[in-house]
C-alpha cells in the first residue's frame, strides 16, 4: 500500500505546525513528526478505525488531532488532519 496526503490535509498539517510552533519553539516540528508517524502507521492499521461520514478516523497519539482517510485500491488517501477541539459542526462541514 502507498499513502497519498492530499493538498487540504497538507494545509491542515501546516496550520497545526504554525500553531504549535507559536506555543513553544520546536513544538511545531514535534507535531509534524508525530502526525507523520501516525499517518505512516496507516500502512499497518488502515481500515480498523471508526468510520465518520464515509471516512476512517484515526486519532493522533500525542495531539488532539484526527486523521481522516479512505482506502482506494492499494492507496490510502488522507483527506484531512483536523483539530478535535474545534466545533463539531465545523468538522462535519469540512467532511461534507
mmCIF file of the C-alpha atoms, coordinates in Angstrom:
data_MODEL
# 
_entry.id   MODEL 
# 
loop_
_atom_site.group_PDB 
_atom_site.id 
_atom_site.type_symbol 
_atom_site.label_atom_id 
_atom_site.label_alt_id 
_atom_site.label_comp_id 
_atom_site.label_asym_id 
_atom_site.label_entity_id 
_atom_site.label_seq_id 
_atom_site.pdbx_PDB_ins_code 
_atom_site.Cartn_x 
_atom_site.Cartn_y 
_atom_site.Cartn_z 
_atom_site.occupancy 
_atom_site.B_iso_or_equiv 
_atom_site.pdbx_formal_charge 
_atom_site.auth_seq_id 
_atom_site.auth_comp_id 
_atom_site.auth_asym_id 
_atom_site.auth_atom_id 
_atom_site.pdbx_PDB_model_num 
ATOM 1  C CA . UNK A 1 1  ? 0.000   0.000  0.000  1.00 0.00 ? 1  UNK A CA 1 
ATOM 2  C CA . UNK A 1 2  ? 1.024   3.568  -0.529 1.00 0.00 ? 2  UNK A CA 1 
ATOM 3  C CA . UNK A 1 3  ? -0.105  6.736  1.230  1.00 0.00 ? 3  UNK A CA 1 
ATOM 4  C CA . UNK A 1 4  ? -1.171  9.924  -0.514 1.00 0.00 ? 4  UNK A CA 1 
ATOM 5  C CA . UNK A 1 5  ? -1.643  13.105 1.530  1.00 0.00 ? 5  UNK A CA 1 
ATOM 6  C CA . UNK A 1 6  ? -3.972  15.427 -0.354 1.00 0.00 ? 6  UNK A CA 1 
ATOM 7  C CA . UNK A 1 7  ? -3.435  19.196 -0.542 1.00 0.00 ? 7  UNK A CA 1 
ATOM 8  C CA . UNK A 1 8  ? -6.158  20.034 2.017  1.00 0.00 ? 8  UNK A CA 1 
ATOM 9  C CA . UNK A 1 9  ? -4.605  17.649 4.533  1.00 0.00 ? 9  UNK A CA 1 
ATOM 10 C CA . UNK A 1 10 ? -1.154  19.145 3.902  1.00 0.00 ? 10 UNK A CA 1 
ATOM 11 C CA . UNK A 1 11 ? -2.623  22.583 4.627  1.00 0.00 ? 11 UNK A CA 1 
ATOM 12 C CA . UNK A 1 12 ? -4.177  21.247 7.856  1.00 0.00 ? 12 UNK A CA 1 
ATOM 13 C CA . UNK A 1 13 ? -0.790  19.918 8.953  1.00 0.00 ? 13 UNK A CA 1 
ATOM 14 C CA . UNK A 1 14 ? 0.928   23.196 8.098  1.00 0.00 ? 14 UNK A CA 1 
ATOM 15 C CA . UNK A 1 15 ? -1.659  25.118 10.135 1.00 0.00 ? 15 UNK A CA 1 
ATOM 16 C CA . UNK A 1 16 ? -1.001  22.807 13.095 1.00 0.00 ? 16 UNK A CA 1 
ATOM 17 C CA . UNK A 1 17 ? 2.761   23.292 12.775 1.00 0.00 ? 17 UNK A CA 1 
ATOM 18 C CA . UNK A 1 18 ? 2.394   27.086 12.914 1.00 0.00 ? 18 UNK A CA 1 
ATOM 19 C CA . UNK A 1 19 ? 0.014   26.887 15.860 1.00 0.00 ? 19 UNK A CA 1 
ATOM 20 C CA . UNK A 1 20 ? 2.284   24.663 17.966 1.00 0.00 ? 20 UNK A CA 1 
ATOM 21 C CA . UNK A 1 21 ? 5.466   26.484 16.980 1.00 0.00 ? 21 UNK A CA 1 
ATOM 22 C CA . UNK A 1 22 ? 3.869   29.709 18.258 1.00 0.00 ? 22 UNK A CA 1 
ATOM 23 C CA . UNK A 1 23 ? 3.296   27.972 21.603 1.00 0.00 ? 23 UNK A CA 1 
ATOM 24 C CA . UNK A 1 24 ? 6.903   26.848 22.023 1.00 0.00 ? 24 UNK A CA 1 
ATOM 25 C CA . UNK A 1 25 ? 9.920   26.715 19.739 1.00 0.00 ? 25 UNK A CA 1 
ATOM 26 C CA . UNK A 1 26 ? 10.425  23.193 18.419 1.00 0.00 ? 26 UNK A CA 1 
ATOM 27 C CA . UNK A 1 27 ? 6.902   22.034 19.264 1.00 0.00 ? 27 UNK A CA 1 
ATOM 28 C CA . UNK A 1 28 ? 5.782   22.553 15.667 1.00 0.00 ? 28 UNK A CA 1 
ATOM 29 C CA . UNK A 1 29 ? 8.472   20.161 14.452 1.00 0.00 ? 29 UNK A CA 1 
ATOM 30 C CA . UNK A 1 30 ? 7.449   17.622 17.106 1.00 0.00 ? 30 UNK A CA 1 
ATOM 31 C CA . UNK A 1 31 ? 3.832   17.961 15.946 1.00 0.00 ? 31 UNK A CA 1 
ATOM 32 C CA . UNK A 1 32 ? 4.888   17.302 12.328 1.00 0.00 ? 32 UNK A CA 1 
ATOM 33 C CA . UNK A 1 33 ? 6.967   14.260 13.282 1.00 0.00 ? 33 UNK A CA 1 
ATOM 34 C CA . UNK A 1 34 ? 4.122   12.851 15.372 1.00 0.00 ? 34 UNK A CA 1 
ATOM 35 C CA . UNK A 1 35 ? 1.426   13.360 12.729 1.00 0.00 ? 35 UNK A CA 1 
ATOM 36 C CA . UNK A 1 36 ? 3.621   11.851 10.009 1.00 0.00 ? 36 UNK A CA 1 
ATOM 37 C CA . UNK A 1 37 ? 4.317   8.829  12.228 1.00 0.00 ? 37 UNK A CA 1 
ATOM 38 C CA . UNK A 1 38 ? 0.568   8.458  12.820 1.00 0.00 ? 38 UNK A CA 1 
ATOM 39 C CA . UNK A 1 39 ? -0.044  8.627  9.065  1.00 0.00 ? 39 UNK A CA 1 
ATOM 40 C CA . UNK A 1 40 ? 2.743   6.105  8.390  1.00 0.00 ? 40 UNK A CA 1 
ATOM 41 C CA . UNK A 1 41 ? 1.098   3.701  10.854 1.00 0.00 ? 41 UNK A CA 1 
ATOM 42 C CA . UNK A 1 42 ? -1.857  3.508  8.476  1.00 0.00 ? 42 UNK A CA 1 
ATOM 43 C CA . UNK A 1 43 ? 0.172   1.143  6.308  1.00 0.00 ? 43 UNK A CA 1 
ATOM 44 C CA . UNK A 1 44 ? -0.335  -1.414 9.087  1.00 0.00 ? 44 UNK A CA 1 
ATOM 45 C CA . UNK A 1 45 ? -3.617  -0.301 10.668 1.00 0.00 ? 45 UNK A CA 1 
ATOM 46 C CA . UNK A 1 46 ? -5.652  1.178  7.792  1.00 0.00 ? 46 UNK A CA 1 
ATOM 47 C CA . UNK A 1 47 ? -9.277  0.166  7.883  1.00 0.00 ? 47 UNK A CA 1 
ATOM 48 C CA . UNK A 1 48 ? -9.574  -0.681 11.580 1.00 0.00 ? 48 UNK A CA 1 
ATOM 49 C CA . UNK A 1 49 ? -10.716 2.781  12.655 1.00 0.00 ? 49 UNK A CA 1 
ATOM 50 C CA . UNK A 1 50 ? -14.232 4.074  13.136 1.00 0.00 ? 50 UNK A CA 1 
ATOM 51 C CA . UNK A 1 51 ? -15.960 5.480  10.060 1.00 0.00 ? 51 UNK A CA 1 
ATOM 52 C CA . UNK A 1 52 ? -17.301 9.031  10.196 1.00 0.00 ? 52 UNK A CA 1 
ATOM 53 C CA . UNK A 1 53 ? -19.193 10.416 7.168  1.00 0.00 ? 53 UNK A CA 1 
ATOM 54 C CA . UNK A 1 54 ? -17.573 7.832  4.897  1.00 0.00 ? 54 UNK A CA 1 
ATOM 55 C CA . UNK A 1 55 ? -14.006 8.474  6.131  1.00 0.00 ? 55 UNK A CA 1 
ATOM 56 C CA . UNK A 1 56 ? -11.965 6.392  8.526  1.00 0.00 ? 56 UNK A CA 1 
ATOM 57 C CA . UNK A 1 57 ? -10.883 8.461  11.537 1.00 0.00 ? 57 UNK A CA 1 
ATOM 58 C CA . UNK A 1 58 ? -7.525  7.766  13.175 1.00 0.00 ? 58 UNK A CA 1 
ATOM 59 C CA . UNK A 1 59 ? -6.839  9.724  16.363 1.00 0.00 ? 59 UNK A CA 1 
ATOM 60 C CA . UNK A 1 60 ? -3.296  11.003 16.845 1.00 0.00 ? 60 UNK A CA 1 
ATOM 61 C CA . UNK A 1 61 ? -1.428  9.522  19.792 1.00 0.00 ? 61 UNK A CA 1 
ATOM 62 C CA . UNK A 1 62 ? 0.064   12.762 21.152 1.00 0.00 ? 62 UNK A CA 1 
ATOM 63 C CA . UNK A 1 63 ? -2.006  15.671 19.867 1.00 0.00 ? 63 UNK A CA 1 
ATOM 64 C CA . UNK A 1 64 ? -5.779  16.301 19.794 1.00 0.00 ? 64 UNK A CA 1 
ATOM 65 C CA . UNK A 1 65 ? -5.972  15.777 16.038 1.00 0.00 ? 65 UNK A CA 1 
ATOM 66 C CA . UNK A 1 66 ? -7.815  13.274 13.878 1.00 0.00 ? 66 UNK A CA 1 
ATOM 67 C CA . UNK A 1 67 ? -6.639  11.948 10.536 1.00 0.00 ? 67 UNK A CA 1 
ATOM 68 C CA . UNK A 1 68 ? -9.475  11.324 8.073  1.00 0.00 ? 68 UNK A CA 1 
ATOM 69 C CA . UNK A 1 69 ? -8.681  8.900  5.267  1.00 0.00 ? 69 UNK A CA 1 
ATOM 70 C CA . UNK A 1 70 ? -10.132 6.489  2.728  1.00 0.00 ? 70 UNK A CA 1 
ATOM 71 C CA . UNK A 1 71 ? -8.738  3.303  1.231  1.00 0.00 ? 71 UNK A CA 1 
ATOM 72 C CA . UNK A 1 72 ? -8.978  3.291  -2.553 1.00 0.00 ? 72 UNK A CA 1 
ATOM 73 C CA . UNK A 1 73 ? -7.492  0.177  -4.091 1.00 0.00 ? 73 UNK A CA 1 
ATOM 74 C CA . UNK A 1 74 ? -3.897  -0.045 -2.906 1.00 0.00 ? 74 UNK A CA 1 
ATOM 75 C CA . UNK A 1 75 ? -3.746  3.631  -1.876 1.00 0.00 ? 75 UNK A CA 1 
ATOM 76 C CA . UNK A 1 76 ? -4.572  5.253  1.441  1.00 0.00 ? 76 UNK A CA 1 
ATOM 77 C CA . UNK A 1 77 ? -5.708  8.824  0.735  1.00 0.00 ? 77 UNK A CA 1 
ATOM 78 C CA . UNK A 1 78 ? -5.506  11.281 3.629  1.00 0.00 ? 78 UNK A CA 1 
ATOM 79 C CA . UNK A 1 79 ? -8.195  13.918 3.135  1.00 0.00 ? 79 UNK A CA 1 
ATOM 80 C CA . UNK A 1 80 ? -7.971  15.938 6.341  1.00 0.00 ? 80 UNK A CA 1 
ATOM 81 C CA . UNK A 1 81 ? -5.992  16.300 9.572  1.00 0.00 ? 81 UNK A CA 1 
ATOM 82 C CA . UNK A 1 82 ? -8.335  18.191 11.886 1.00 0.00 ? 82 UNK A CA 1 
ATOM 83 C CA . UNK A 1 83 ? -8.100  19.594 15.392 1.00 0.00 ? 83 UNK A CA 1 
ATOM 84 C CA . UNK A 1 84 ? -10.603 17.706 17.566 1.00 0.00 ? 84 UNK A CA 1 
ATOM 85 C CA . UNK A 1 85 ? -11.050 20.778 19.776 1.00 0.00 ? 85 UNK A CA 1 
ATOM 86 C CA . UNK A 1 86 ? -12.893 22.611 17.006 1.00 0.00 ? 86 UNK A CA 1 
ATOM 87 C CA . UNK A 1 87 ? -16.642 22.961 16.942 1.00 0.00 ? 87 UNK A CA 1 
ATOM 88 C CA . UNK A 1 88 ? -18.030 19.576 15.784 1.00 0.00 ? 88 UNK A CA 1 
ATOM 89 C CA . UNK A 1 89 ? -20.277 21.291 13.230 1.00 0.00 ? 89 UNK A CA 1 
ATOM 90 C CA . UNK A 1 90 ? -17.173 22.814 11.571 1.00 0.00 ? 90 UNK A CA 1 
ATOM 91 C CA . UNK A 1 91 ? -15.568 19.381 11.366 1.00 0.00 ? 91 UNK A CA 1 
ATOM 92 C CA . UNK A 1 92 ? -18.743 17.894 9.862  1.00 0.00 ? 92 UNK A CA 1 
ATOM 93 C CA . UNK A 1 93 ? -18.934 20.719 7.330  1.00 0.00 ? 93 UNK A CA 1 
ATOM 94 C CA . UNK A 1 94 ? -15.330 20.096 6.319  1.00 0.00 ? 94 UNK A CA 1 
ATOM 95 C CA . UNK A 1 95 ? -16.024 16.395 5.767  1.00 0.00 ? 95 UNK A CA 1 
ATOM 96 C CA . UNK A 1 96 ? -19.103 17.019 3.592  1.00 0.00 ? 96 UNK A CA 1 
# 
